[in-house]
Coordinates of C-alpha atoms and ligand atoms in Angstrom, one line a residue:
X1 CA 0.0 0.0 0.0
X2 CA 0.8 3.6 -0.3
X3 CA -0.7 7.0 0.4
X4 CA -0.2 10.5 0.8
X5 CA -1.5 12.7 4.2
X6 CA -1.7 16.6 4.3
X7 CA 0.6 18.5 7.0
X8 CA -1.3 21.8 8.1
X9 CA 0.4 24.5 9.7
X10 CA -0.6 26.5 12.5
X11 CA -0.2 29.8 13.5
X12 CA 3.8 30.7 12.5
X13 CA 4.1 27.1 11.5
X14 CA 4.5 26.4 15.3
X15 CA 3.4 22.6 14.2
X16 CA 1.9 21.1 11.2
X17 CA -1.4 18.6 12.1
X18 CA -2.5 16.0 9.5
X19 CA -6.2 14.2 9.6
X20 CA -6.1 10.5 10.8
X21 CA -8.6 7.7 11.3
X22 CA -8.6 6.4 14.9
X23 CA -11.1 3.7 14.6
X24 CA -13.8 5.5 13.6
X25 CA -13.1 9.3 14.7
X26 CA -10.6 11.3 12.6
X27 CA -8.2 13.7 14.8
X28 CA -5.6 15.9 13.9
X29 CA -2.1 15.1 14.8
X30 CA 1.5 16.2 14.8
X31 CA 3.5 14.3 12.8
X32 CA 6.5 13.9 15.1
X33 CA 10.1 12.0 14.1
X34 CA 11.5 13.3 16.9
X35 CA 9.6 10.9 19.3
X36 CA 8.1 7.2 18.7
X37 CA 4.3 7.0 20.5
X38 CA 1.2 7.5 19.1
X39 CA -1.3 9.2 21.7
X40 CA -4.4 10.8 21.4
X41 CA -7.2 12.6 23.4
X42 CA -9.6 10.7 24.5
X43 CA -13.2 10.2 26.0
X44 CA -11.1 9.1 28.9
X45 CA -9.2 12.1 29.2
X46 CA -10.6 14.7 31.6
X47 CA -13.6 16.9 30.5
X48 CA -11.2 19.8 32.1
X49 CA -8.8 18.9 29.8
X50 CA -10.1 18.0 26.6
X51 CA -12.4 20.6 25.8
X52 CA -12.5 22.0 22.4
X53 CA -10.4 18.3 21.3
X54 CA -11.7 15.4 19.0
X55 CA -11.5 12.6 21.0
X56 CA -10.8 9.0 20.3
X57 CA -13.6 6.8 21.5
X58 CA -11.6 3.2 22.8
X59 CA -14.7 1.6 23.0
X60 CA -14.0 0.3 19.3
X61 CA -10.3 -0.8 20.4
X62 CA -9.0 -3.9 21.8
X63 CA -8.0 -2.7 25.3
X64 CA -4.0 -3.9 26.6
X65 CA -4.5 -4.1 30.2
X66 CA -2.4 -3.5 32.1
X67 CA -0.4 -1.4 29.8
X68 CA 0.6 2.2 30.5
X69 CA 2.2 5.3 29.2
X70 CA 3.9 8.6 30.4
X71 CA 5.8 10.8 27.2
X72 CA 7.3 14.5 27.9
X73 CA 8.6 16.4 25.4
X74 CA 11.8 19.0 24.7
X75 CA 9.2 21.7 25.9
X76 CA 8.4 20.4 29.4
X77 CA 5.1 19.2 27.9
X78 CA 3.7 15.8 28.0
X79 CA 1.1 13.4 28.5
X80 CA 0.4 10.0 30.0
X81 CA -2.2 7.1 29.7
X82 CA -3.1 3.5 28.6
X83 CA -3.0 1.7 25.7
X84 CA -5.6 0.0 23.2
X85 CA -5.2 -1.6 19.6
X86 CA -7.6 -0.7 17.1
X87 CA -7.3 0.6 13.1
X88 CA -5.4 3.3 12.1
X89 CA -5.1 4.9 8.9
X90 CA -2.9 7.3 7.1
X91 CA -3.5 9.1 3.9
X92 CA -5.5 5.6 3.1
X93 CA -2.7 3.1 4.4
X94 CA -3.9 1.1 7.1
X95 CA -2.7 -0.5 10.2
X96 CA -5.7 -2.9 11.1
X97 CA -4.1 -3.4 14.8
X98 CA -1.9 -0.6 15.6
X99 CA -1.0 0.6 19.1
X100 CA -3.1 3.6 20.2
X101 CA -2.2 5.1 23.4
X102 CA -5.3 7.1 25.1
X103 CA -4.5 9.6 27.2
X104 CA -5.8 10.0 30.9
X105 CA -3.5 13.2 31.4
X106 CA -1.8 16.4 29.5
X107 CA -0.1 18.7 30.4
X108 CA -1.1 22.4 29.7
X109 CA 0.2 23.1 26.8
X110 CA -1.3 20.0 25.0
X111 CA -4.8 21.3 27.0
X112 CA -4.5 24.6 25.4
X113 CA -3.7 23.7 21.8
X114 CA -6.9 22.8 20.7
X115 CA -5.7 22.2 16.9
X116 CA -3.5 19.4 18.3
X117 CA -5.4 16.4 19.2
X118 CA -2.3 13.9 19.7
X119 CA 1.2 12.8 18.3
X120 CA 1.7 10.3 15.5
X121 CA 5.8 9.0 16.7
X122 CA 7.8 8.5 13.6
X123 CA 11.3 7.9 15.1
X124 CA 12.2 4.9 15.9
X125 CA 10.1 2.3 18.1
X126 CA 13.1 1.1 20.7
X127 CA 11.8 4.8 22.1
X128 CA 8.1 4.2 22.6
X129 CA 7.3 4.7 26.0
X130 CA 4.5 2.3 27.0
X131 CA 5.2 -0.3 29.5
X132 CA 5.5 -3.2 30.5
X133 CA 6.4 -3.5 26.7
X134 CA 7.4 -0.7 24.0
X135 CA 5.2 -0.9 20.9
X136 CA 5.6 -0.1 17.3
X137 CA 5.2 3.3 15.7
X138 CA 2.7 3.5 13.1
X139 CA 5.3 3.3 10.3
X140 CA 6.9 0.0 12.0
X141 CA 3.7 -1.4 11.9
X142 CA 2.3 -0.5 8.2
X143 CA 6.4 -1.0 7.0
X144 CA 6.2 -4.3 5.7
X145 CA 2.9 -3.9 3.4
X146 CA 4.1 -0.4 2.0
X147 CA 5.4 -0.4 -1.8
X148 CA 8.8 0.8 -0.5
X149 CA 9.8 0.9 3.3
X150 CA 10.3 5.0 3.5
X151 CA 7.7 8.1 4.0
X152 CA 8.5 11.7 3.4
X153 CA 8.1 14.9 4.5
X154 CA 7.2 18.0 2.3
X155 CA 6.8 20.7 4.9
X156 CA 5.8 24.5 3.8
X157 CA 5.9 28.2 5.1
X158 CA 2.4 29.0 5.5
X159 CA 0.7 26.5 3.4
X160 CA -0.4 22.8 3.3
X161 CA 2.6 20.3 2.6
X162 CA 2.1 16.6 2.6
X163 CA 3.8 13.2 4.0
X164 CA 3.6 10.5 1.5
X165 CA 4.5 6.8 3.1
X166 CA 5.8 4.1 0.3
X167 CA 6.9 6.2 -2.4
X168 CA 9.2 9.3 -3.7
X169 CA 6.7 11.6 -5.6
X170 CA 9.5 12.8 -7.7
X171 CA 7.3 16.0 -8.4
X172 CA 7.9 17.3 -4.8
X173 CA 12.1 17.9 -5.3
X174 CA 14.4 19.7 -7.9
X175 CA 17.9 18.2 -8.7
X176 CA 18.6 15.0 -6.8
X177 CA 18.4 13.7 -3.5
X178 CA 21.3 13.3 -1.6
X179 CA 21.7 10.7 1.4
X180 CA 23.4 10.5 5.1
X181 CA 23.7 7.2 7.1
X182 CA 21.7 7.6 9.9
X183 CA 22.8 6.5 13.3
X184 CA 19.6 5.2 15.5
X185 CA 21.7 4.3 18.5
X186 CA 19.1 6.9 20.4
X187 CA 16.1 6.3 18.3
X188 CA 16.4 9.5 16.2
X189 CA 17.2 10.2 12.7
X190 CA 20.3 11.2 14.0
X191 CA 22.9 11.5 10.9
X192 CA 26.4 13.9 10.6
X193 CA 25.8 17.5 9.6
X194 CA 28.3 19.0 7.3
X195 CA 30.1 22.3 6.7
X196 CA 27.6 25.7 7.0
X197 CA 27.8 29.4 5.4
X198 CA 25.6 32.4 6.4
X199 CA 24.4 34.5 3.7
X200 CA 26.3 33.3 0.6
X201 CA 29.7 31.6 -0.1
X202 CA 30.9 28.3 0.2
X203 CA 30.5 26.2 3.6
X204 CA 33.0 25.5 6.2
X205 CA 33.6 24.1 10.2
X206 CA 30.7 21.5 10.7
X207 CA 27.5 21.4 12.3
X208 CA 27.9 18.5 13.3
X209 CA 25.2 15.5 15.4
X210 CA 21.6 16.3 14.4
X211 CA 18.3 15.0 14.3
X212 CA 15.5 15.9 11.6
X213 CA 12.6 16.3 14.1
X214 CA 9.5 17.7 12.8
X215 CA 8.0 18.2 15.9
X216 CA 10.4 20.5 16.7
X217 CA 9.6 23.9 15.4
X218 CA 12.9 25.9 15.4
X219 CA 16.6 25.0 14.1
X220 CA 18.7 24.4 17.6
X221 CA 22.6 24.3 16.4
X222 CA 25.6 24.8 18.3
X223 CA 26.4 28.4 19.8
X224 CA 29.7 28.8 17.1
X225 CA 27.2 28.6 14.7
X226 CA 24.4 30.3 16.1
X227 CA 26.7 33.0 17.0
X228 CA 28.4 33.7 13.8
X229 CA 24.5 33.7 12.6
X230 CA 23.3 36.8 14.5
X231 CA 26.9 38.5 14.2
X232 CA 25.0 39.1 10.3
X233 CA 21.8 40.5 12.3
X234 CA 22.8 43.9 13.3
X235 CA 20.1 44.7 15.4
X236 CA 19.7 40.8 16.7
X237 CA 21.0 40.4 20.6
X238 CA 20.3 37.4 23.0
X239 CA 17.6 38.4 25.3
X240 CA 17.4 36.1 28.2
X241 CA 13.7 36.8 29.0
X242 CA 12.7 35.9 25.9
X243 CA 15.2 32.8 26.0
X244 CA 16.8 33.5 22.9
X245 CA 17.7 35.6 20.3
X246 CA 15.8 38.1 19.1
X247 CA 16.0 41.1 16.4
X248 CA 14.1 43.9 14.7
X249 CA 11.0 42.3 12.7
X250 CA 12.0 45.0 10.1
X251 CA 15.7 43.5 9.6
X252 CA 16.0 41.1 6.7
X253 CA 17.7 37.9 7.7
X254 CA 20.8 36.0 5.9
X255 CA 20.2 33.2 4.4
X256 CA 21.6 29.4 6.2
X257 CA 23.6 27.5 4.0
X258 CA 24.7 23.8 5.4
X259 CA 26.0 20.8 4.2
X260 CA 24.3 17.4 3.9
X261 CA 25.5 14.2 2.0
X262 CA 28.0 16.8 0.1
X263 CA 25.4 19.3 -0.9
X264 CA 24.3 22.2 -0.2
X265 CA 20.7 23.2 1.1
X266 CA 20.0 27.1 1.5
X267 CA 17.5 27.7 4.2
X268 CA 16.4 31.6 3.7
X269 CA 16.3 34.3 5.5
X270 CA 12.3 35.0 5.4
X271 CA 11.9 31.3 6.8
X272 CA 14.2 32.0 9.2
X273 CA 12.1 35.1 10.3
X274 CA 9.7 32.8 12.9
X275 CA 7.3 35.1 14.7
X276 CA 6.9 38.3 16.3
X277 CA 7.6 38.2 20.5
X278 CA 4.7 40.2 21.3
X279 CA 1.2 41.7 19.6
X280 CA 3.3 45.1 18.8
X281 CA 5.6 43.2 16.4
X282 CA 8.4 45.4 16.6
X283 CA 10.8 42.6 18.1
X284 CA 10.6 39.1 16.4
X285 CA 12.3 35.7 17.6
X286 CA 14.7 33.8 15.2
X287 CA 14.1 30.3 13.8
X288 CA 17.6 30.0 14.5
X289 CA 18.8 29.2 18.7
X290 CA 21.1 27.5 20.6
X291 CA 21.4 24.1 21.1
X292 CA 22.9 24.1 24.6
X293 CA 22.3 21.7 27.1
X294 CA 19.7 19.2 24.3
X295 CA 23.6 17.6 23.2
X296 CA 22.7 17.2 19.5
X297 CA 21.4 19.9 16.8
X298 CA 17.7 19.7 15.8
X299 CA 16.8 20.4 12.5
X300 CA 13.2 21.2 13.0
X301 CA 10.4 22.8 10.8
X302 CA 12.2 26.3 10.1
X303 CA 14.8 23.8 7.8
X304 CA 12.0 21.1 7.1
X305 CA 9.9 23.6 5.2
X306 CA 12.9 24.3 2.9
X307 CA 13.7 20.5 1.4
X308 CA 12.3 17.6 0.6
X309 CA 13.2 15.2 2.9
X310 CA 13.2 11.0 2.5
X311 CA 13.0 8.9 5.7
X312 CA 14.6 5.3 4.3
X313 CA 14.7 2.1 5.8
X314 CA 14.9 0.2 2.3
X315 CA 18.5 -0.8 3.2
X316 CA 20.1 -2.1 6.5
X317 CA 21.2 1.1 7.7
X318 CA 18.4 3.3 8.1
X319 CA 19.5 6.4 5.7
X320 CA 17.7 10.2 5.4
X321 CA 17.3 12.0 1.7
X322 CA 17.2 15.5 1.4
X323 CA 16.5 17.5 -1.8
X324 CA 16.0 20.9 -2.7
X325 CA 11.5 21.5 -2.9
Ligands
LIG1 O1 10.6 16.0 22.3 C1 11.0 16.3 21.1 C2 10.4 15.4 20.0 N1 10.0 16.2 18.9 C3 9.7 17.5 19.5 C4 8.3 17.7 19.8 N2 7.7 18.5 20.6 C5 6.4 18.4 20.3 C6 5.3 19.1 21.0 C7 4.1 19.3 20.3 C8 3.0 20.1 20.8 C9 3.2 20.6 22.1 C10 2.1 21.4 22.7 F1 1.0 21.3 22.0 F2 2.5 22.7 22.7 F3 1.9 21.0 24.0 C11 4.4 20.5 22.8 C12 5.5 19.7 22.2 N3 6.2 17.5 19.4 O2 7.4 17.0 19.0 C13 10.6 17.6 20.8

């Protein structure tokens, strides 16, 4: 089987949520390769906290008793619950028994984003959090029916972009698509990050260990690089309060140049402008920060929504495409 899913942005692109079929309610999740359960509101969530979610009704699931499930994310958020089996589907590609974790608790930021009703996990399933026994991500499970063993991701600024799972829609890229090895000791899409340039010119230095998490809204890279970044911004400074840096929303930005599988990807400048800090919109927060104190670089949605982007497993080693959109 094979099918294609549409990723909707919210507000600044803060997350893209795409329609799925659990059992016989379709929510909207975010699409997340950065973590590896699926979880959803649920009519056993609290009233106080689900109001203004759809809600996945277990009733039509096979319930795993005595299973459980507790998930926080890089934010602080999370969620936590028990676990059921009943049909998923994606863009048309089913998994008849797929592991649907229904959440009892959220935190307050799930709560309050009402678009979001759940994560679909796409990284790796030895990080699944559900005991007494991790399950399979909703890729894992549908892997072995797809045409090819791969999805992709074809994020966009402001507008609808799609994931497609078993097959490269060679109308999505320009050019070709060049590959890194990824490393899935930590149950990311972890790979080597090349040389970088801001503005213009060739690359140099390295970026180094990163994931490609698009649940992660904002590029974290190491300060060297995030540094020599702003030093471009003239009016850009790192203002604690805000927990990053920030800059004049009137300032164009450089563009991001880096390095991946020995070519060169240009992230610009207006997708690097995220969002204004406050309702004035004088002062506007950069899709660039600092990676300090996560250990790796995330390559979230600011550089998703610039390539096209090829999660493989067709070969032993799990390997990540990129092209130019
Ligand atoms: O943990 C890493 C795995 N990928 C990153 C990720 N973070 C979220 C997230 C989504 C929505 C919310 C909320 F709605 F605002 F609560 C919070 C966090 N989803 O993936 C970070």
């Amino acid at each position: 089987q094979s099918g294609e899913v549409a990723a909707n942005p919210e507000q600044y692109d803060e997350s893209y949520l795409c329609p799925v079929q659990v059992g016989q309610t379709t929510l909207n999740l975010d699409f997340d390769t950065g973590s590896a359960d699926l979880w959803v509101f649920s009519t056993l969530t609290p009233k106080s906290e689900s109001t203004g979610h759809s809600l996945y009704n277990p009733s039509t699931g096979t319930k795993k008793s005595g299973y459980t499930w507790d998930i926080s994310y890089g934010d602080g958020s999370g969620a936590s619950g028990t676990v059921y089996a009943d049909k998923v589907v994606v863009g048309g590609v089913t998994a008849t028994s797929q592991a649907v974790e229904a959440a009892t608790s959220v935190s307050s930021q799930f709560e309050q984003d009402t678009d979001n009703d759940g994560l679909l996990g796409l990284a790796f399933s030895s990080i699944n959090t559900v005991e007494p026994q991790a399950q399979k991500t909703f890729f894992d499970s549908v892997k072995g029916s797809l045409a090819k063993p791969l999805f992709t991701a074809d994020l966009k600024k402001g507008a609808a972009g799609t994931y497609d799972f078993g097959y490269i829609d060679s109308s999505k890229y320009t050019g070709s698509i060049s590959y890194v090895n990824v490393n899935t000791a930590n149950g990311f899409w972890e790979f080597t990050a090349s040389g970088y340039a801001v503005g213009s010119g060739s690359v140099s230095g390295s970026v180094g260990d990163a994931i490609a998490d698009t649940g992660t809204t904002l590029m974290y890279l190491p300060t060297t690089v995030v540094q020599a970044y702003y030093n471009k911004v003239d009016s850009a400074d790192y203002d604690s309060n805000q927990g990053g840096y920030t800059y004049d929303c009137s300032e164009n930005l450089p563009n991001f140049l880096i390095s991946l599988g020995g070519k060169t990807f240009t992230v610009s400048g207006t997708d690097i402008n995220f969002a204004p800090v406050d309702s004035s919109g004088e002062t506007c927060f950069g899709g660039i920060q600092e990676n300090t104190g996560i250990g790796m670089s995330i390559l979230g949605d600011i550089f998703l929504k610039s390539v096209f982007v090829v999660f493989d497993q067709t070969q032993s080693t799990p390997r990540l495409g990129f092209a130019a959109q």
